[in-house]
Coordinates of C-alpha atoms in Angstrom, one line a residue:
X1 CA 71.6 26.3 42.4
X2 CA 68.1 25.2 41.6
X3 CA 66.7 25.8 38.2
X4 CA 63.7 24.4 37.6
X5 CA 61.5 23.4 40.5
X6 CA 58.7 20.4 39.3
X7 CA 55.4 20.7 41.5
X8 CA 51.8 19.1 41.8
X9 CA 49.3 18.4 44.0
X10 CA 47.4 15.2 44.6
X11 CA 44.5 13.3 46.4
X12 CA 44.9 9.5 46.7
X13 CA 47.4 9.5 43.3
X14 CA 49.4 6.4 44.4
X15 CA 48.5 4.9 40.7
X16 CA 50.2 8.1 39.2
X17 CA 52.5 9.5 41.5
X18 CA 55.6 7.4 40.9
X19 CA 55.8 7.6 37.4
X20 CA 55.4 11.8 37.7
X21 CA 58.1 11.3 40.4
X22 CA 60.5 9.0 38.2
X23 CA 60.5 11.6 35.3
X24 CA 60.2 14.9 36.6
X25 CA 63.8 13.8 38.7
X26 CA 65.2 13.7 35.3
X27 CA 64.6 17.4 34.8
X28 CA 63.9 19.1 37.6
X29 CA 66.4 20.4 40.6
X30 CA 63.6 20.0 43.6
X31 CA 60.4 18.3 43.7
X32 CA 57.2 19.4 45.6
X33 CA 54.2 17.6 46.2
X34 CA 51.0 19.2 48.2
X35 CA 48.7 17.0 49.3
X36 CA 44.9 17.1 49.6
X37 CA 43.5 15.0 51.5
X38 CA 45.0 11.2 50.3
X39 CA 44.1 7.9 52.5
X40 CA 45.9 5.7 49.6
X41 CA 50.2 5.6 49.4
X42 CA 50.9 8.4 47.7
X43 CA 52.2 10.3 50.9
X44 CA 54.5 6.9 51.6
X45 CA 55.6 6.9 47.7
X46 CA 56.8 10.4 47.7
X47 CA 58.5 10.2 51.0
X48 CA 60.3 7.2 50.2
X49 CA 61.4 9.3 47.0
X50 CA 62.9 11.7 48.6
X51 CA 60.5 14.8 47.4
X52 CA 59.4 17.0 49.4
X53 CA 56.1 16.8 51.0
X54 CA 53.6 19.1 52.2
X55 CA 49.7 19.2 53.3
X56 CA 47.2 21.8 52.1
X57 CA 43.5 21.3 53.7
X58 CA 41.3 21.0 50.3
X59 CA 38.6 24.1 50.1
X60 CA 37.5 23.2 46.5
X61 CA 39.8 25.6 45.1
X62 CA 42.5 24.1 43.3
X63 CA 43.8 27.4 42.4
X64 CA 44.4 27.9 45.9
X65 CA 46.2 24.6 46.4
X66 CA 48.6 25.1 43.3
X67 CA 49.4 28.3 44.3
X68 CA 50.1 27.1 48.1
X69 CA 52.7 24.5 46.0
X70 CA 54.4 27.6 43.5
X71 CA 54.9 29.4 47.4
X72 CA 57.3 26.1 48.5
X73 CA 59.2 26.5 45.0
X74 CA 63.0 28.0 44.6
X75 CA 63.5 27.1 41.4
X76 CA 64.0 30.0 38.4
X77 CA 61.5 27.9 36.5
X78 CA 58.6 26.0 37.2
X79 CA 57.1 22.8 35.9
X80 CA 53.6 21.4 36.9
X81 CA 52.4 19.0 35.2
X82 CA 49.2 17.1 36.8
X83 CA 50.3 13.5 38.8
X84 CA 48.5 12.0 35.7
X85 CA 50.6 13.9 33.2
X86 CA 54.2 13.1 32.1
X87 CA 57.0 14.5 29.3
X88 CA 56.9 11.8 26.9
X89 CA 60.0 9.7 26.3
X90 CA 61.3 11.0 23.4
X91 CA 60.7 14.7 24.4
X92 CA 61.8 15.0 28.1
X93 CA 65.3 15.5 27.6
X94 CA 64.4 18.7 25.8
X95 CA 62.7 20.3 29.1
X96 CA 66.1 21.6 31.1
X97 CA 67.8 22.7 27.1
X98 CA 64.6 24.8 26.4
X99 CA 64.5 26.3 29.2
X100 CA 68.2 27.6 29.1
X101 CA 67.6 28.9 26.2
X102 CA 64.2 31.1 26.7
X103 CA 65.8 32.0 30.4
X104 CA 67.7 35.4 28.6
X105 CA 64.6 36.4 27.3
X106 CA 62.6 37.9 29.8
X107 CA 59.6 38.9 28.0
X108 CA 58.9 35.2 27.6
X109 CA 57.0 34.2 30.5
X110 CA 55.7 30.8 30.2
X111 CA 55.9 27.8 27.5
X112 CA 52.9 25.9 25.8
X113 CA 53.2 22.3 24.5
X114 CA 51.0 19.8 23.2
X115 CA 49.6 17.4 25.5
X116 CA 47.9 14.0 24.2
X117 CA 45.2 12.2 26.1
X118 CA 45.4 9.0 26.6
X119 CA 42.9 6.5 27.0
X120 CA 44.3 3.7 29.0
X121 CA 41.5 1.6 28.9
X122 CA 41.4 1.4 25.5
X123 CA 45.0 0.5 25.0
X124 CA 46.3 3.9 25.3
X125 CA 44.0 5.1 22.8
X126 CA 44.9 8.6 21.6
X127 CA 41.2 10.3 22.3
X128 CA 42.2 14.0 21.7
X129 CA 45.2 16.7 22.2
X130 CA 45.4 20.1 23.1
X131 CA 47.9 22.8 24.4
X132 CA 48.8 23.3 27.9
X133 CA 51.0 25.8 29.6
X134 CA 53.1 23.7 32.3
X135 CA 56.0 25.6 32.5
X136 CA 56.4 29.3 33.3
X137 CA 58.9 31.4 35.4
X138 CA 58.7 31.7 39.4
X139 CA 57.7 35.2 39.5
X140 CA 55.0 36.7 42.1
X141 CA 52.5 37.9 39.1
X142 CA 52.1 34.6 37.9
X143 CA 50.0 32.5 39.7
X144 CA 46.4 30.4 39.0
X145 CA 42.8 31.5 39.3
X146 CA 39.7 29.7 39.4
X147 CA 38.2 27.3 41.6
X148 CA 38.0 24.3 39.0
X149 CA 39.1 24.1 35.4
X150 CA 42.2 27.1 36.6
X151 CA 44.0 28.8 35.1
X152 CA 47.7 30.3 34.8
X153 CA 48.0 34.0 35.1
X154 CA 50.4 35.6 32.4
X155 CA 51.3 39.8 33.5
X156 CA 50.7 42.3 31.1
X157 CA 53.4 42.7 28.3
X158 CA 54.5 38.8 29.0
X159 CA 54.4 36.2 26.5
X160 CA 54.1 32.6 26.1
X161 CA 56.4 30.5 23.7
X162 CA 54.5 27.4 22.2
X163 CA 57.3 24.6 21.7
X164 CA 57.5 21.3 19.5
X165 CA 60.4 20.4 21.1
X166 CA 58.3 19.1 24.8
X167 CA 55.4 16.9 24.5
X168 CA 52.9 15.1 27.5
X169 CA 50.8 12.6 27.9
X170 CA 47.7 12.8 29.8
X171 CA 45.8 9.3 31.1
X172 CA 43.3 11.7 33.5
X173 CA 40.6 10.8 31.1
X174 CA 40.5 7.2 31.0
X175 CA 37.2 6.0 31.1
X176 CA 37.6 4.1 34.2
X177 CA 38.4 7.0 36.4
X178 CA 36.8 9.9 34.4
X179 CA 33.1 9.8 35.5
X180 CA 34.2 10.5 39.5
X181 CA 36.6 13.6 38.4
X182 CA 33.8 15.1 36.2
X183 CA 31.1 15.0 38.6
X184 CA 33.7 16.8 41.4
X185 CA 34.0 19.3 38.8
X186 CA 29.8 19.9 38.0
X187 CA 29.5 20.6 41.9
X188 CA 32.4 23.0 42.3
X189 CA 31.8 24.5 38.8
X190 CA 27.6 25.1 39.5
X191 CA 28.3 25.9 43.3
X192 CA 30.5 29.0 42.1
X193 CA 28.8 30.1 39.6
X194 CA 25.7 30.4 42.0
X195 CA 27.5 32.2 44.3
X196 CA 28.5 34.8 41.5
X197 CA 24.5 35.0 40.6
X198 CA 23.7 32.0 38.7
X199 CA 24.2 33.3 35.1
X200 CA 27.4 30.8 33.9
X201 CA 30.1 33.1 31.8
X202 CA 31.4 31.2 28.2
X203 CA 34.2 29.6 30.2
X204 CA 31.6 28.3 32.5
X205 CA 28.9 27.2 29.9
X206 CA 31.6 25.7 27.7
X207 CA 32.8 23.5 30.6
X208 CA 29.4 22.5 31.7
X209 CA 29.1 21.4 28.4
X210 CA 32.0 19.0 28.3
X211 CA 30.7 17.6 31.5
X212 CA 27.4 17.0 30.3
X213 CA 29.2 15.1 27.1
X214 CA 31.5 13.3 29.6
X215 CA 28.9 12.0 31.8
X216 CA 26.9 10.8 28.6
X217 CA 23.9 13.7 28.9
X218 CA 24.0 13.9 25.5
X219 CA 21.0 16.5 25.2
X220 CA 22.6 19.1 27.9
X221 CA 25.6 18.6 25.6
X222 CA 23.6 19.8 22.7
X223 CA 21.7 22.4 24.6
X224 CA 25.3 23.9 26.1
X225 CA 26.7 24.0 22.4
X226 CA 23.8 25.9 20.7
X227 CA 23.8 28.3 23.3
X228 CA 27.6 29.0 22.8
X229 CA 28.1 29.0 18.8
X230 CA 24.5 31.6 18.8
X231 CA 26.8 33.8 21.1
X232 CA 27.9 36.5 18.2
X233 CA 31.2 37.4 20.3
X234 CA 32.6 33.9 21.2
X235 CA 35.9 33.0 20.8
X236 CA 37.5 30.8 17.4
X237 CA 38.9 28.3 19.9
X238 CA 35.1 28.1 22.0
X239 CA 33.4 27.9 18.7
X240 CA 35.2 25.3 17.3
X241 CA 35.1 23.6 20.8
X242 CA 31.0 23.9 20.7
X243 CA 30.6 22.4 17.5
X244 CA 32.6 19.7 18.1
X245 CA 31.3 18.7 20.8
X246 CA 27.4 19.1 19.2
X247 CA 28.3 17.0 16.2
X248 CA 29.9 14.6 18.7
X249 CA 26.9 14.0 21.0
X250 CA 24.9 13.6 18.0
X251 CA 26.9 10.7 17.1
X252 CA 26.9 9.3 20.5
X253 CA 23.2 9.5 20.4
X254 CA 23.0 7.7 17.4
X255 CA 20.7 10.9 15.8
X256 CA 19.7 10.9 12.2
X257 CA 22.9 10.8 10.2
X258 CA 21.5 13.6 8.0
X259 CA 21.2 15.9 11.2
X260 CA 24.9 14.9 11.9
X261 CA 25.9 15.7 8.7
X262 CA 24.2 19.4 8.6
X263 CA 26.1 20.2 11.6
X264 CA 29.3 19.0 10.5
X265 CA 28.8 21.4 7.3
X266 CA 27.7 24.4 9.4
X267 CA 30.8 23.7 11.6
X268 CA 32.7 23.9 8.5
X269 CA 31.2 27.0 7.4
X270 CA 31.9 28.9 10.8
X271 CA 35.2 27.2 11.0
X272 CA 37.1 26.6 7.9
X273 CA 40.3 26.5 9.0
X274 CA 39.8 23.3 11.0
X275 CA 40.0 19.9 9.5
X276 CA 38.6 18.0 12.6
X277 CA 34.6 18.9 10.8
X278 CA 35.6 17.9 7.0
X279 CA 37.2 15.0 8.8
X280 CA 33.8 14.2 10.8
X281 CA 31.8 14.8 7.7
X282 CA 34.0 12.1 5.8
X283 CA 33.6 9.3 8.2
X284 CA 30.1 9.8 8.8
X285 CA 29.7 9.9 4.4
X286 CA 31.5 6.4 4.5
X287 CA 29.2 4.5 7.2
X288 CA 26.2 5.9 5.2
X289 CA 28.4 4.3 2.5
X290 CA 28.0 7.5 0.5
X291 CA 31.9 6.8 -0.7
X292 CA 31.9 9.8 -3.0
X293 CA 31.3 12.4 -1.1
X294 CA 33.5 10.3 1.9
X295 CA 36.2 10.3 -0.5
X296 CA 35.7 14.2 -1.5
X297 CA 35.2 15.4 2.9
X298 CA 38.4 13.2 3.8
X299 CA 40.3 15.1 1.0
X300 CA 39.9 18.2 2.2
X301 CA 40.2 17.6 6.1
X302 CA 43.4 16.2 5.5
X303 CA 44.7 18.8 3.1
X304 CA 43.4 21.1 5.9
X305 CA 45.6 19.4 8.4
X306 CA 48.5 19.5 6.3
X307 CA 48.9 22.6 6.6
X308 CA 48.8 22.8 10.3
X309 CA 52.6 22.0 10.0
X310 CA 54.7 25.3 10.0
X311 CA 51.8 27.6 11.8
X312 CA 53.2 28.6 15.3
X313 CA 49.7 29.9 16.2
X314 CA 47.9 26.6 16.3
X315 CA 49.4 27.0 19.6
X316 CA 45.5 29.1 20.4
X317 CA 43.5 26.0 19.0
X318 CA 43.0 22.5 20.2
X319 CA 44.1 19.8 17.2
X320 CA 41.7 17.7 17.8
X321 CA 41.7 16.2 14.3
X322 CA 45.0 14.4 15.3
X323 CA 42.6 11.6 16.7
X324 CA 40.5 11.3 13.8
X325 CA 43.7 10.6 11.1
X326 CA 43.9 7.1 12.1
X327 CA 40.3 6.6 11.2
X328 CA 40.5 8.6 8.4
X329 CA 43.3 6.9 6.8
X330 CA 41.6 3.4 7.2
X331 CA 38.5 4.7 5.4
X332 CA 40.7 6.5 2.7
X333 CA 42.4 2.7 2.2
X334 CA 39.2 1.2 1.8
X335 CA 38.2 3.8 -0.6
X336 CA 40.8 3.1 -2.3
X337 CA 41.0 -0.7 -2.2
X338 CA 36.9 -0.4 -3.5
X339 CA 38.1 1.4 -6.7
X340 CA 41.0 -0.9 -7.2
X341 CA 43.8 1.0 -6.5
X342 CA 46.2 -0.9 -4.3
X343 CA 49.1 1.4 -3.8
X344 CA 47.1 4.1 -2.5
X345 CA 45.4 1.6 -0.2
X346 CA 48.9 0.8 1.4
X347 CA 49.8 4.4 1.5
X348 CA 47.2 5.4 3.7
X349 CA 46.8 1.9 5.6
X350 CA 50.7 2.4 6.2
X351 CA 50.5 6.4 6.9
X352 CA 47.7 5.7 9.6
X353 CA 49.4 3.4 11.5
X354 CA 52.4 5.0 11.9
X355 CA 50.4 7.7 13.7
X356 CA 49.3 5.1 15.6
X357 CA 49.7 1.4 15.6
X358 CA 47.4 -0.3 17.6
X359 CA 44.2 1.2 16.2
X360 CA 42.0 -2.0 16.1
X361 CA 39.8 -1.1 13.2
X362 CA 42.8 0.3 11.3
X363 CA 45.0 -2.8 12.0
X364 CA 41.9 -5.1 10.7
X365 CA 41.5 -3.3 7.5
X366 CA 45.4 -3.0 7.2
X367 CA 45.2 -7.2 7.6
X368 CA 42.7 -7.5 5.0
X369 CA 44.4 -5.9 2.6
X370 CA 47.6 -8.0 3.1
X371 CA 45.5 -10.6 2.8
X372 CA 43.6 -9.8 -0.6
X373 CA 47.7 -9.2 -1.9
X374 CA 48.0 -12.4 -1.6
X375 CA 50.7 -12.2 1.2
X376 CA 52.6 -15.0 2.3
X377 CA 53.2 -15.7 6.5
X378 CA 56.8 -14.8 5.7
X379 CA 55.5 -11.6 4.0
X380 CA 53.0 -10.6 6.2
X381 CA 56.0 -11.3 9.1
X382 CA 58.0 -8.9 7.0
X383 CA 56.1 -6.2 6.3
X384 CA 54.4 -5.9 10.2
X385 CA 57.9 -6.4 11.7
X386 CA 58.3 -2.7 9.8
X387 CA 55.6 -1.1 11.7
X388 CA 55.5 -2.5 15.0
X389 CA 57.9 -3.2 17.4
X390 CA 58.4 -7.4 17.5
X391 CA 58.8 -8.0 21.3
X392 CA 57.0 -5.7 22.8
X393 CA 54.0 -5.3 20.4
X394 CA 53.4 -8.8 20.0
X395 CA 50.5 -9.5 22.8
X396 CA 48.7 -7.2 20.8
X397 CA 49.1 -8.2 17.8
X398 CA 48.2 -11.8 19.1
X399 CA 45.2 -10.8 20.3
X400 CA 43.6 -8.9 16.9
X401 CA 45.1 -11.5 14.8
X402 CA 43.0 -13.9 16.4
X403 CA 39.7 -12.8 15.8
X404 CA 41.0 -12.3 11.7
X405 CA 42.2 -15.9 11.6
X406 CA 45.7 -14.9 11.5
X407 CA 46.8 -18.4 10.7
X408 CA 50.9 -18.9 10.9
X409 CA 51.6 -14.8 11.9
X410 CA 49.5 -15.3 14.7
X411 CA 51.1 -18.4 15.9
X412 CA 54.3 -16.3 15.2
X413 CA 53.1 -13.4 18.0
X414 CA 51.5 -15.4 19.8
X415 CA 55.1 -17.5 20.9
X416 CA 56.4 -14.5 21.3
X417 CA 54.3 -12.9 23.7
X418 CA 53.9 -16.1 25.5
X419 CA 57.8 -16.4 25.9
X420 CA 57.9 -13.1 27.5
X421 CA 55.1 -14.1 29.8
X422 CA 52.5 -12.1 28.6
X423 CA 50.3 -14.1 27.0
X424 CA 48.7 -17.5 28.4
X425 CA 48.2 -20.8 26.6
X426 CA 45.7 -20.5 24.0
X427 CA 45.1 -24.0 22.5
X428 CA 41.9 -23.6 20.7
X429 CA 43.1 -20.2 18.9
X430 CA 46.5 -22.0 18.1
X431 CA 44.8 -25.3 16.8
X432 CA 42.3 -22.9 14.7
X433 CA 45.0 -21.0 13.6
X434 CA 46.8 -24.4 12.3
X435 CA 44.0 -25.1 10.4
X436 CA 42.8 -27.6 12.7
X437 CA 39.2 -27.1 14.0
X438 CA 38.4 -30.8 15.0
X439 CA 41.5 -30.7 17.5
X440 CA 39.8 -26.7 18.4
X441 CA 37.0 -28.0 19.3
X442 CA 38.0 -31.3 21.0
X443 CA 40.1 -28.1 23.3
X444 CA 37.4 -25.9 23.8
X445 CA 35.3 -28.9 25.2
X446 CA 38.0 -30.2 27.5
X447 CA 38.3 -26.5 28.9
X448 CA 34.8 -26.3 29.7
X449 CA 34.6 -30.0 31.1
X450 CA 37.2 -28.8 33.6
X451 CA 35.2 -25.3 33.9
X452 CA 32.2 -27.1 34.9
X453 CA 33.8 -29.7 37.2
X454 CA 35.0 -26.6 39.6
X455 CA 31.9 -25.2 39.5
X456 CA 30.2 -28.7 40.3
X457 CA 32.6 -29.2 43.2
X458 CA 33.3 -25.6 44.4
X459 CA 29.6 -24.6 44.0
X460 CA 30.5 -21.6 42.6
X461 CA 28.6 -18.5 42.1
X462 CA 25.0 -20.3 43.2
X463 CA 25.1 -22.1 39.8
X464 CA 22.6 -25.1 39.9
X465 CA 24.2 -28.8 37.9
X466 CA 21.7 -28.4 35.7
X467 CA 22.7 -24.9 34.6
X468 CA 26.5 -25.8 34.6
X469 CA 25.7 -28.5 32.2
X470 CA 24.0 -26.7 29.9
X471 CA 27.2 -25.1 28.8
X472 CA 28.7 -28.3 27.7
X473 CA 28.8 -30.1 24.6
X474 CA 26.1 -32.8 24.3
X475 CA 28.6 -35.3 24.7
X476 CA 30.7 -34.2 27.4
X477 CA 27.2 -33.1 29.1
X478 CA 26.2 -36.8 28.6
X479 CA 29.1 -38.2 31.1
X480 CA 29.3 -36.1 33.8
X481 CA 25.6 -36.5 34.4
X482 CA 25.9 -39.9 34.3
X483 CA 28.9 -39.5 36.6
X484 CA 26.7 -37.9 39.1
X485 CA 24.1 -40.2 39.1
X486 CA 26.4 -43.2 40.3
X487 CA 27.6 -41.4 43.0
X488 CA 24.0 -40.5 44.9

């Protein structure tokens, strides 16, 4: 009997589609994959999986192709996540349970979960999270609408359950791949909205306006979000959306700090359930180094996050505060560690980074303050060992430690990562981590002697001898002109 039937469609996905493969087998009965148009492997990769495969000519509708996929399903329940999506880990042995469990109650139609986005360009950066129905029952009412940006369909007396128990991970928006998916999604987006008569609806304007903040057009971002939050009737969830997104491009833009800072405060005023704005306003206090009222906006945003926890119906807002608590724990550490107060420092240095570890900034500050302890290599071992995971975190922690003259820990992490292969040899780091820069230096200029011989001998990249040489140390320099001059 099949249960739960996973689907997705895809265009050129073979990056994606073997991961989405690999863990939707681990809860799903029968996989479906409808493909676009691909000219990459993902139609070899899925074969060789053993999903099943089917073409859909692509009309720029991908409501039309999802639903074309929910047709080929037999499963009770369906699961579509996007080929760049994926259950995390810890969570995806909860999908087949829930769904047992909600299948009695047939008013509940579909479940919500929370979906991070990833940025894996920027070490998997957490950039913001939101709520995403993915899984909902094969029935005929339900299907998607909407040529880009679709959405699900729920019938009339239906509900949808939001669960803790599921979570995904989205890399879609990694800045590497990002620009090319947005600017597909302007010309579908503005060629339907002039065939409906060229006036954009809400939905429309508020997605024109996350395009125009995606592709960097940080004035059409503005423009977008003063037109929505003016609208009298616009939704919590659009509002908050709007002037987040305002205050956002006026950071981007590097504007006036004092016009950020208004916005933030009328965001707060329209909005004062959300902590992402308080949040904002703190951060933006401390870089103007205005450390009172940073201290006072941080308060209150995390206060106002607390009390996220136990509210089922945060399920109809976007938490995107969850990205700024890293931040906003670093700069409530330094705050603290200005004023003196070291255990309070460590507190929110240690409560940051267990939300996420490998936030650069946060790490840095975190390193500091081990430092200004006093904390021995052994220590410092300790007490990182706690947070992070030895093996597999220790590239990374390698490669910050050396630009904060990590000493002994970073030669620690460093043999680590280079045992498991994942880190090369490094002499100058190591030699200035030993508290050796004579022999760093006598490293650096043997690496570049060798860097300009190749280019000397290989002629690479049109560089003239004379520029080569420039890079070298006088001495070094000195020889291997010499060296040429013998042999003309």
């Amino acid at each position: 009997m099949i249960e739960i039937s996973a689907c997705v469609i895809v265009k050129n996905e073979e990056k994606n589609i073997g991961r989405w493969l690999d863990v939707m087998r681990r809860c799903a009965d029968e996989l479906i994959v409808v493909d676009t148009g691909s000219t990459d492997r993902t139609q070899d990769i899925v074969r060789t999986a053993g999903a099943q495969l089917f073409s859909f000519a692509w009309r720029d509708d991908f409501a039309a192709a999802k639903n074309f996929a929910i047709e080929k399903a037999h499963g009770r329940w369906i699961l579509f996540p996007d080929a760049d999506e994926y259950f995390t880990e810890e969570t995806i042995a909860n999908v087949r349970p829930l769904l047992r469990r909600l299948d009695p109650h047939l008013d509940i139609a579909g479940v919500s979960c929370r979906r991070r986005n990833l940025d894996q360009d920027d070490g998997g950066q957490l950039t913001t999270s939101d709520i995403q129905l993915r899984m909902f029952r094969n029935l005929r009412a339900i299907r998607y609408e909407g040529a880009v940006h679709e959405t699900l369909t729920i019938p009339e007396g239906k509900t949808v359950e939001l669960t803790r128990d599921v979570v995904l991970d989205h890399t879609g928006y990694s800045s590497s791949i990002v620009r090319d998916k947005l600017l597909r999604n302007q010309r579908i987006l503005e060629a339907r909205i002039r065939a409906a008569g060229g006036t954009p609806s809400l939905d429309d304007r508020c997605y024109l306006m996350d395009i125009a903040y995606g592709l960097e057009d940080y004035p059409g971002t503005i423009a977008h979000a003063k037109a929505l939050v003016a609208e009298e009737e616009l939704p919590e969830e659009l509002r908050v959306r709007a002037y987040k997104s305002w205050a956002s491009a006026l950071e981007e833009a590097h504007a006036p700090i004092g016009e950020t800072i208004a916005c933030l405060r009328e965001a707060e005023a329209a909005c004062p359930e959300e902590a992402e704005f308080p949040l904002m306003r703190g951060l933006c206090h401390y870089e103007a180094e205005e450390y009172d009222e940073a201290e006072q906006a941080l308060r209150k945003g995390l206060e106002i996050h607390a009390g996220y926890r136990g509210r089922m119906d945060i399920g109809s807002i976007e938490d995107n505060a969850a990205r700024l608590l890293p931040a906003a724990y670093c700069r409530r550490g330094d705050l603290a560690l200005r004023r003196g107060d070291l255990a309070a420092a460590q507190e929110a240095y240690v409560a940051g980074l267990r939300l996420q570890k490998r936030h650069a900034v946060l790490f840095l500050s975190f390193w500091r303050f081990l430092q200004q302890l006093g904390a021995g290599a052994a220590d410092a071992i300790e007490i990182l060992n706690g947070l992070y995971e030895k093996e597999t975190d220790a590239a990374w922690l390698a490669a910050h430690l050396a630009k904060a003259q990590g000493g002994k820990v970073y030669l620690y992490y460093a043999a680590i990562a280079r045992r498991r292969g994942e880190r090369g040899e490094t002499p100058v780091l190591d030699y200035l981590a030993a508290g050796r820069p004579e022999a760093a230096a006598a490293a650096a200029a043997e690496g570049l002697e060798r860097i300009a011989r190749l280019g000397v001998r290989e002629e690479r990249a049109g560089w003239s001898q004379k520029e080569l040489f420039a890079l070298l140390p006088g001495e070094v320099r000195e020889r291997m002109m010499k060296e040429e001059q013998e042999m003309v």
